mmCIF file of C-alpha atoms in Angstrom:
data_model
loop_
_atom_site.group_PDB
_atom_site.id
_atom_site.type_symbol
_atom_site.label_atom_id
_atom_site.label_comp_id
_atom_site.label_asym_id
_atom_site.label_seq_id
_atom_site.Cartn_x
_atom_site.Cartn_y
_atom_site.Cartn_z
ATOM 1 C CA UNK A 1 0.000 0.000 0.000
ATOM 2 C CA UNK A 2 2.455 2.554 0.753
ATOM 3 C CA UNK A 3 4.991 2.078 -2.426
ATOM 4 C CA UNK A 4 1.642 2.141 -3.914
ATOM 5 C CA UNK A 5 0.731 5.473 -2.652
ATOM 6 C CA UNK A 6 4.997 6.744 -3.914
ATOM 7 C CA UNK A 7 4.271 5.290 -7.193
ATOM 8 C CA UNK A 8 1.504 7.392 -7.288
ATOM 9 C CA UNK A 9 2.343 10.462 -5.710
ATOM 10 C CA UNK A 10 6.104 10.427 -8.196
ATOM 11 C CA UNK A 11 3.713 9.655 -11.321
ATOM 12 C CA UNK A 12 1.309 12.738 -10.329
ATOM 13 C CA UNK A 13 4.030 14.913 -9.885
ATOM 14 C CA UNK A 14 6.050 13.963 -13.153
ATOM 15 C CA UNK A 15 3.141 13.750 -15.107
ATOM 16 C CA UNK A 16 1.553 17.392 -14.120
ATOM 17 C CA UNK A 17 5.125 18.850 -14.205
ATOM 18 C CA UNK A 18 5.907 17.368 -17.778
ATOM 19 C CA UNK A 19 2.038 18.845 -18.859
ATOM 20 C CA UNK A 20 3.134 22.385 -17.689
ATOM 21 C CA UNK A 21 6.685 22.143 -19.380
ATOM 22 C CA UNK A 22 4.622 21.195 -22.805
ATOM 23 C CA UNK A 23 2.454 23.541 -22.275
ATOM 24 C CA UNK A 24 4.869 26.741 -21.741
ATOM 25 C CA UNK A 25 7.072 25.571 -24.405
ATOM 26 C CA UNK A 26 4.052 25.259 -27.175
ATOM 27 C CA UNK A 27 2.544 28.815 -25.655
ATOM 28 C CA UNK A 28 5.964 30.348 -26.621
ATOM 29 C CA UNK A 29 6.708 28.696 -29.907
ATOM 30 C CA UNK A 30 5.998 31.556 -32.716
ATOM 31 C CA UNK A 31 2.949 31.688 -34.770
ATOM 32 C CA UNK A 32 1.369 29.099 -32.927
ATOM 33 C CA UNK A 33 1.617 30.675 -29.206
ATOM 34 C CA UNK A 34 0.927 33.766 -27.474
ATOM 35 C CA UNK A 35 2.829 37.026 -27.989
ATOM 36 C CA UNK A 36 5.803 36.695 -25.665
ATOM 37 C CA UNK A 37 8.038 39.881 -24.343
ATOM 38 C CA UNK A 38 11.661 38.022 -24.472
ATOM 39 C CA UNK A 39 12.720 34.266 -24.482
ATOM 40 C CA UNK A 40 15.051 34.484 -21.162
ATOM 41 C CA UNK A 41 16.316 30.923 -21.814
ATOM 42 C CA UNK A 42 17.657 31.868 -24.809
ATOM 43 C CA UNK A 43 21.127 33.610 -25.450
ATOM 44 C CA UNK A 44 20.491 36.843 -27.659
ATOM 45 C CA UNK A 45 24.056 36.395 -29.759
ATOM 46 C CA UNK A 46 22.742 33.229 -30.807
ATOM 47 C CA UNK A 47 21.010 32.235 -33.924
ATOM 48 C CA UNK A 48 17.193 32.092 -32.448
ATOM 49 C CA UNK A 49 15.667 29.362 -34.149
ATOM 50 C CA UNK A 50 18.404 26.233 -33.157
ATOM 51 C CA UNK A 51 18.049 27.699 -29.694
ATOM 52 C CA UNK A 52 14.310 26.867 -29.756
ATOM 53 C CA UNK A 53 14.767 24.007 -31.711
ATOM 54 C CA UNK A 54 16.539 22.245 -28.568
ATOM 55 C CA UNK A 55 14.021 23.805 -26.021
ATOM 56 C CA UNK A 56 11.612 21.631 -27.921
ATOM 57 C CA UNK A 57 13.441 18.667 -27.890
ATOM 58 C CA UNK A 58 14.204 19.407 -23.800
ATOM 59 C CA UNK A 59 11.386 20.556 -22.468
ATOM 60 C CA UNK A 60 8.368 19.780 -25.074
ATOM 61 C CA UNK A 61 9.063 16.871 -25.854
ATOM 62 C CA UNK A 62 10.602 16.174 -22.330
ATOM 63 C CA UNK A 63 7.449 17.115 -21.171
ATOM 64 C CA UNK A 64 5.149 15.003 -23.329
ATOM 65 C CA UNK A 65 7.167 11.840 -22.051
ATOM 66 C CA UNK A 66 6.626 12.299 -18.689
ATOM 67 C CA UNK A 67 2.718 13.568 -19.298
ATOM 68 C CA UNK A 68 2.394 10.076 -21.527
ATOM 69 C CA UNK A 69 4.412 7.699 -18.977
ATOM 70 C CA UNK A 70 2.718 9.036 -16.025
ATOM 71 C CA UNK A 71 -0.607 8.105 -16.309
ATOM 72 C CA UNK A 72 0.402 4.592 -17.249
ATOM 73 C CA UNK A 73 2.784 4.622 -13.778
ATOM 74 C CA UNK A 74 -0.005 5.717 -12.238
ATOM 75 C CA UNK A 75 -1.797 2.028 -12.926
ATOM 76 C CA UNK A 76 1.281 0.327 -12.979
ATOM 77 C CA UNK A 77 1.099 -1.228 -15.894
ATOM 78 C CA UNK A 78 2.498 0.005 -19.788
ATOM 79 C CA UNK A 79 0.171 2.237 -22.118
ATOM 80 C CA UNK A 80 -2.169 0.534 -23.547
ATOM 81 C CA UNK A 81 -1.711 0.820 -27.480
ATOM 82 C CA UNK A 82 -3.072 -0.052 -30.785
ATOM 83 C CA UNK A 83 -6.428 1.088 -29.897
ATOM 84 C CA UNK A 84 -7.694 4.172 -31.872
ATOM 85 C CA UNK A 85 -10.901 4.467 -29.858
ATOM 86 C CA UNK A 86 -8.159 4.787 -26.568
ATOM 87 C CA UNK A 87 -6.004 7.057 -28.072
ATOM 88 C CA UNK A 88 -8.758 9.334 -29.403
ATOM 89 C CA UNK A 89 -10.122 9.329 -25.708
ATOM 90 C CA UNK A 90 -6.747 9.747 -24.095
ATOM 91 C CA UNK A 91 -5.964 13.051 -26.637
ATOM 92 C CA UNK A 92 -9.414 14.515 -25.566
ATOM 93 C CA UNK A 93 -8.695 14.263 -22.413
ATOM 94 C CA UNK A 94 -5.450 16.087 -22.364
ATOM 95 C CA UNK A 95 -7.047 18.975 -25.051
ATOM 96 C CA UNK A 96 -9.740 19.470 -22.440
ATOM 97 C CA UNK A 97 -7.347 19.417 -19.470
ATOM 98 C CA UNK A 98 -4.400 21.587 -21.752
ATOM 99 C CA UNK A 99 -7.221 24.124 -23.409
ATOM 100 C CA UNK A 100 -8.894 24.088 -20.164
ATOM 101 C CA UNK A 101 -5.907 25.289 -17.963
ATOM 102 C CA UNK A 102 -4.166 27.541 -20.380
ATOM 103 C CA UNK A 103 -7.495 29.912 -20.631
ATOM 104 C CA UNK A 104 -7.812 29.856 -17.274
ATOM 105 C CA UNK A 105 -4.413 31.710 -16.836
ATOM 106 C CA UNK A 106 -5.245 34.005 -19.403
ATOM 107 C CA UNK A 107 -8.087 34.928 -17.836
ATOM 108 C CA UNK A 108 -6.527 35.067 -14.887
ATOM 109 C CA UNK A 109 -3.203 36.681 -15.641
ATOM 110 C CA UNK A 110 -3.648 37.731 -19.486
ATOM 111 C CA UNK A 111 -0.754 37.355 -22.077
ATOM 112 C CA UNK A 112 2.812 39.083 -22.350
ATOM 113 C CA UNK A 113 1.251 41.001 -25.373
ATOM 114 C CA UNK A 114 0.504 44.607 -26.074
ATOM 115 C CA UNK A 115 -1.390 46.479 -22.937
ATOM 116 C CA UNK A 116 -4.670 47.316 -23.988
ATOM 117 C CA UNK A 117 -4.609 45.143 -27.459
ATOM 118 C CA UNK A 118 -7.037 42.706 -27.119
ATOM 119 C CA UNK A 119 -5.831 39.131 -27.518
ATOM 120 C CA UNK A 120 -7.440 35.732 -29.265
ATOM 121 C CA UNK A 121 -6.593 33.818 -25.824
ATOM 122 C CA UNK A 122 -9.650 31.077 -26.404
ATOM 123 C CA UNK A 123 -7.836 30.881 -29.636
ATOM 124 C CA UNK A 124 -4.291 30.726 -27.904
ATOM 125 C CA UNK A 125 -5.728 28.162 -25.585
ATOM 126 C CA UNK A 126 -7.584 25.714 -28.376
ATOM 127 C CA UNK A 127 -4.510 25.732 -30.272
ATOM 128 C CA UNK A 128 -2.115 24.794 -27.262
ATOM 129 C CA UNK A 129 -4.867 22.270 -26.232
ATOM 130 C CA UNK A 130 -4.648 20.660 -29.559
ATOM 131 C CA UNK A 131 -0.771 20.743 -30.084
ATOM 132 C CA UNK A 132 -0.416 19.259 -26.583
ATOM 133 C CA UNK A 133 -2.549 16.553 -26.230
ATOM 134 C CA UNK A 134 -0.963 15.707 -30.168
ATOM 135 C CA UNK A 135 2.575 15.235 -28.928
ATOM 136 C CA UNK A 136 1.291 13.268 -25.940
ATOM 137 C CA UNK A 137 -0.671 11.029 -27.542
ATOM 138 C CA UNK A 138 1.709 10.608 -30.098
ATOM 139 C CA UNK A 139 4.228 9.710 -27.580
ATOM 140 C CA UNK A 140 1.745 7.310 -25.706
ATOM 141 C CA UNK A 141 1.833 5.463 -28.647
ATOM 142 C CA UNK A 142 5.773 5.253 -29.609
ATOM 143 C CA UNK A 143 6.960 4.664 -26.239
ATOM 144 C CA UNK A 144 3.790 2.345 -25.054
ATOM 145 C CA UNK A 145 5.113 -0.239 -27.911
ATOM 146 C CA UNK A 146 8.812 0.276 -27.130
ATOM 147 C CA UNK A 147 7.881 -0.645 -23.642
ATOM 148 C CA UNK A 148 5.716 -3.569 -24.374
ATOM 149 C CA UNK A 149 8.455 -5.111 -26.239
ATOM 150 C CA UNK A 150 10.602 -5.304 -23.586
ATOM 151 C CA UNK A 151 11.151 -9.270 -21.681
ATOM 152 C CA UNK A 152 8.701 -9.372 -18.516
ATOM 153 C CA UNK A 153 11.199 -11.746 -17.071
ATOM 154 C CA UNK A 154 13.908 -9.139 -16.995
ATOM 155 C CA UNK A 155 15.361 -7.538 -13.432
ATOM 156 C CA UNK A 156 14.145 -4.076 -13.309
ATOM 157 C CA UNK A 157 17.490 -2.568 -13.254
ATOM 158 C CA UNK A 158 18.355 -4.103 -16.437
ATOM 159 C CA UNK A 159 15.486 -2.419 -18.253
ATOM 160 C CA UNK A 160 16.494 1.118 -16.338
ATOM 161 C CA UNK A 161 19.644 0.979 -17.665
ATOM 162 C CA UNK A 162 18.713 0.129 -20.788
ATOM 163 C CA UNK A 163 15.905 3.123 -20.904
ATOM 164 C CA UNK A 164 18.149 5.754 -19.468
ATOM 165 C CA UNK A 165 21.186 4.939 -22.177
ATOM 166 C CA UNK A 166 18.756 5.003 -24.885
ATOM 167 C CA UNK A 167 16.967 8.268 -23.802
ATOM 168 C CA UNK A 168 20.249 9.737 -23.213
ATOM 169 C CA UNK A 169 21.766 8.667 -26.476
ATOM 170 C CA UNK A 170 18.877 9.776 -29.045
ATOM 171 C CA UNK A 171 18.578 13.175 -27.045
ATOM 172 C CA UNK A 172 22.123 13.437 -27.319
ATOM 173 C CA UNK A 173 22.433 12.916 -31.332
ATOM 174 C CA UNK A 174 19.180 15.057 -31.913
ATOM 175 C CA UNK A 175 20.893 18.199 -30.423
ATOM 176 C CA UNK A 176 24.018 17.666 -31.525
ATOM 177 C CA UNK A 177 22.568 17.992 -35.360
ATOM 178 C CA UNK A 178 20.530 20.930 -34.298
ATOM 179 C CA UNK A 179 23.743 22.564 -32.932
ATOM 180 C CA UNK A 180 26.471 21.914 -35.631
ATOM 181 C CA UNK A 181 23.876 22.354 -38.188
ATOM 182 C CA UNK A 182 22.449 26.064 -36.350
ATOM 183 C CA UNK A 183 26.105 26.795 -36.024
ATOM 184 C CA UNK A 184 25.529 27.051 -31.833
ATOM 185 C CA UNK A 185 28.781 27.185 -29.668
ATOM 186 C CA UNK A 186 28.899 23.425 -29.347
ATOM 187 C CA UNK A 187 30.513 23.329 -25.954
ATOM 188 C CA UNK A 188 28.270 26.337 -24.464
ATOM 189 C CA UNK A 189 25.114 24.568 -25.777
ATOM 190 C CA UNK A 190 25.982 21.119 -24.276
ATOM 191 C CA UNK A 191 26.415 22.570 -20.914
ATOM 192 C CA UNK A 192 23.540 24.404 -20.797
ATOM 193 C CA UNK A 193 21.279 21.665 -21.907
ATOM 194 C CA UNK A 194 22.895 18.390 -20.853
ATOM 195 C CA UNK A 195 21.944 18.926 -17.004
ATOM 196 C CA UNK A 196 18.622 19.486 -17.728
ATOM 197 C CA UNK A 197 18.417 16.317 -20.397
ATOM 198 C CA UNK A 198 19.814 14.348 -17.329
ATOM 199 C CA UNK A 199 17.358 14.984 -15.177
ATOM 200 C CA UNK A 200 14.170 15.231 -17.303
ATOM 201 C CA UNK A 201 15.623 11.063 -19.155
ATOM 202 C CA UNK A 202 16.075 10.446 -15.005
ATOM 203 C CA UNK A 203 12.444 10.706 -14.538
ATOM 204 C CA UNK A 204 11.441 9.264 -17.677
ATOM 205 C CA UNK A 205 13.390 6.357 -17.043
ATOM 206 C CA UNK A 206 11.557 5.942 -13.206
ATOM 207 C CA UNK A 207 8.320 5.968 -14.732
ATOM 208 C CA UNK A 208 9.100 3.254 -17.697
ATOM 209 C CA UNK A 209 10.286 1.108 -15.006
ATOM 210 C CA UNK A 210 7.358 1.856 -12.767
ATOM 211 C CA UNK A 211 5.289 1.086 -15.878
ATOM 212 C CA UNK A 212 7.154 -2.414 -17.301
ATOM 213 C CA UNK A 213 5.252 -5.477 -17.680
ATOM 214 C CA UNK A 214 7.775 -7.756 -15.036
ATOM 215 C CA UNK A 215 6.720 -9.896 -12.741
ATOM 216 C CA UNK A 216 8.740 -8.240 -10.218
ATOM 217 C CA UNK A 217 6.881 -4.852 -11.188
ATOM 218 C CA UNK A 218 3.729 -6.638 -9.586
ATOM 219 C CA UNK A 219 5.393 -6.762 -6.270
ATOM 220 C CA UNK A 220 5.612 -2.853 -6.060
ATOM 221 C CA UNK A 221 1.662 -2.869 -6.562
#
């Protein structure tokens, strides 16, 4: 009952903080986001668009792994997949939840556009909704099959080590294309990103193992 209650409480957590990590990185993406002031993550000197490029591939699509693992932590058990009528439900859900929470803070606490230019923010929130619960669900699917494929009979730390290498390594190779072909001071970029890559494929990892189809996964239930 209580590791229960941890597996819970860490999928919650990870799963809310990886929504709001989508969700900020999609509201400041140009075009398709709400007017923003400055980018303070970003270094001015630096060509813009790589910059963003790897906040994407950090922190959105961070984010959508954790939102997509954490429900299925949550049950203990891997995302269910191959089901369109699931999938359709589980990307409503998140456009409600996503739409639902991002025009609640505009209402509350407006946009970083213009003062006193009014703002499309029900159409700032149906878009970020809909790009949201798309990279989720999209990830639900990917990752749910990886995961299913792995050997129940496996030791858990096996299938950790396995997840966390593999996380590390495609994250790794994606940014290092964006950087060398953005031109970005490799060695700058790296450090900036690589703690936060290592931490975000930390918790990713915790939740595949909390969601892997072992028999020694049951005992945690």
């Amino acid at each position: 009952m209580i590791r229960t209650g941890l597996r819970r409480a860490a999928a919650l957590m990870l799963t809310l903080l990886g929504a709001m990590m989508l969700h900020a990185v999609v509201d400041g993406t140009p075009v398709i986001g709400s007017p923003q002031i400055d980018y303070p993550g970003l270094n001015i000197d630096w060509p813009f668009w790589p910059q963003f490029a790897v906040l994407w591939v950090t922190f959105g699509l961070g984010g959508g792994l954790l939102a997509a693992l954490g429900p299925a932590a949550w049950f203990g058990k891997p995302p269910q997949v191959g089901d369109p009528r699931h999938l359709a439900r589980l990307w409503a859900i998140w456009f409600v939840v996503v739409a639902g929470a991002s025009f609640a803070s505009f209402l509350a606490y407006g946009t970083m556009g213009p003062l006193g230019v009014p703002q499309p923010i029900l159409r700032f929130a149906v878009v970020n909704g809909a790009v949201s619960a798309t990279v989720i669900a999209a990830l639900h699917e990917l990752v749910g099959r990886w995961l299913r494929r792995m050997a129940p009979g496996r030791p858990a730390w096996r299938d950790a080590i396995e997840i966390l290498v593999t996380a590390m390594a495609a994250y790794a190779c994606i940014v290092l294309v964006i950087v060398v072909a953005g031109r970005l001071p490799l060695r700058q970029s790296l450090a900036i990103y690589l703690p936060a890559a290592a931490y975000l494929t930390s918790a990713v990892t915790l939740l595949a193992v909390l969601t892997r189809p072992s028999a020694d996964r049951q005992a945690l239930a």
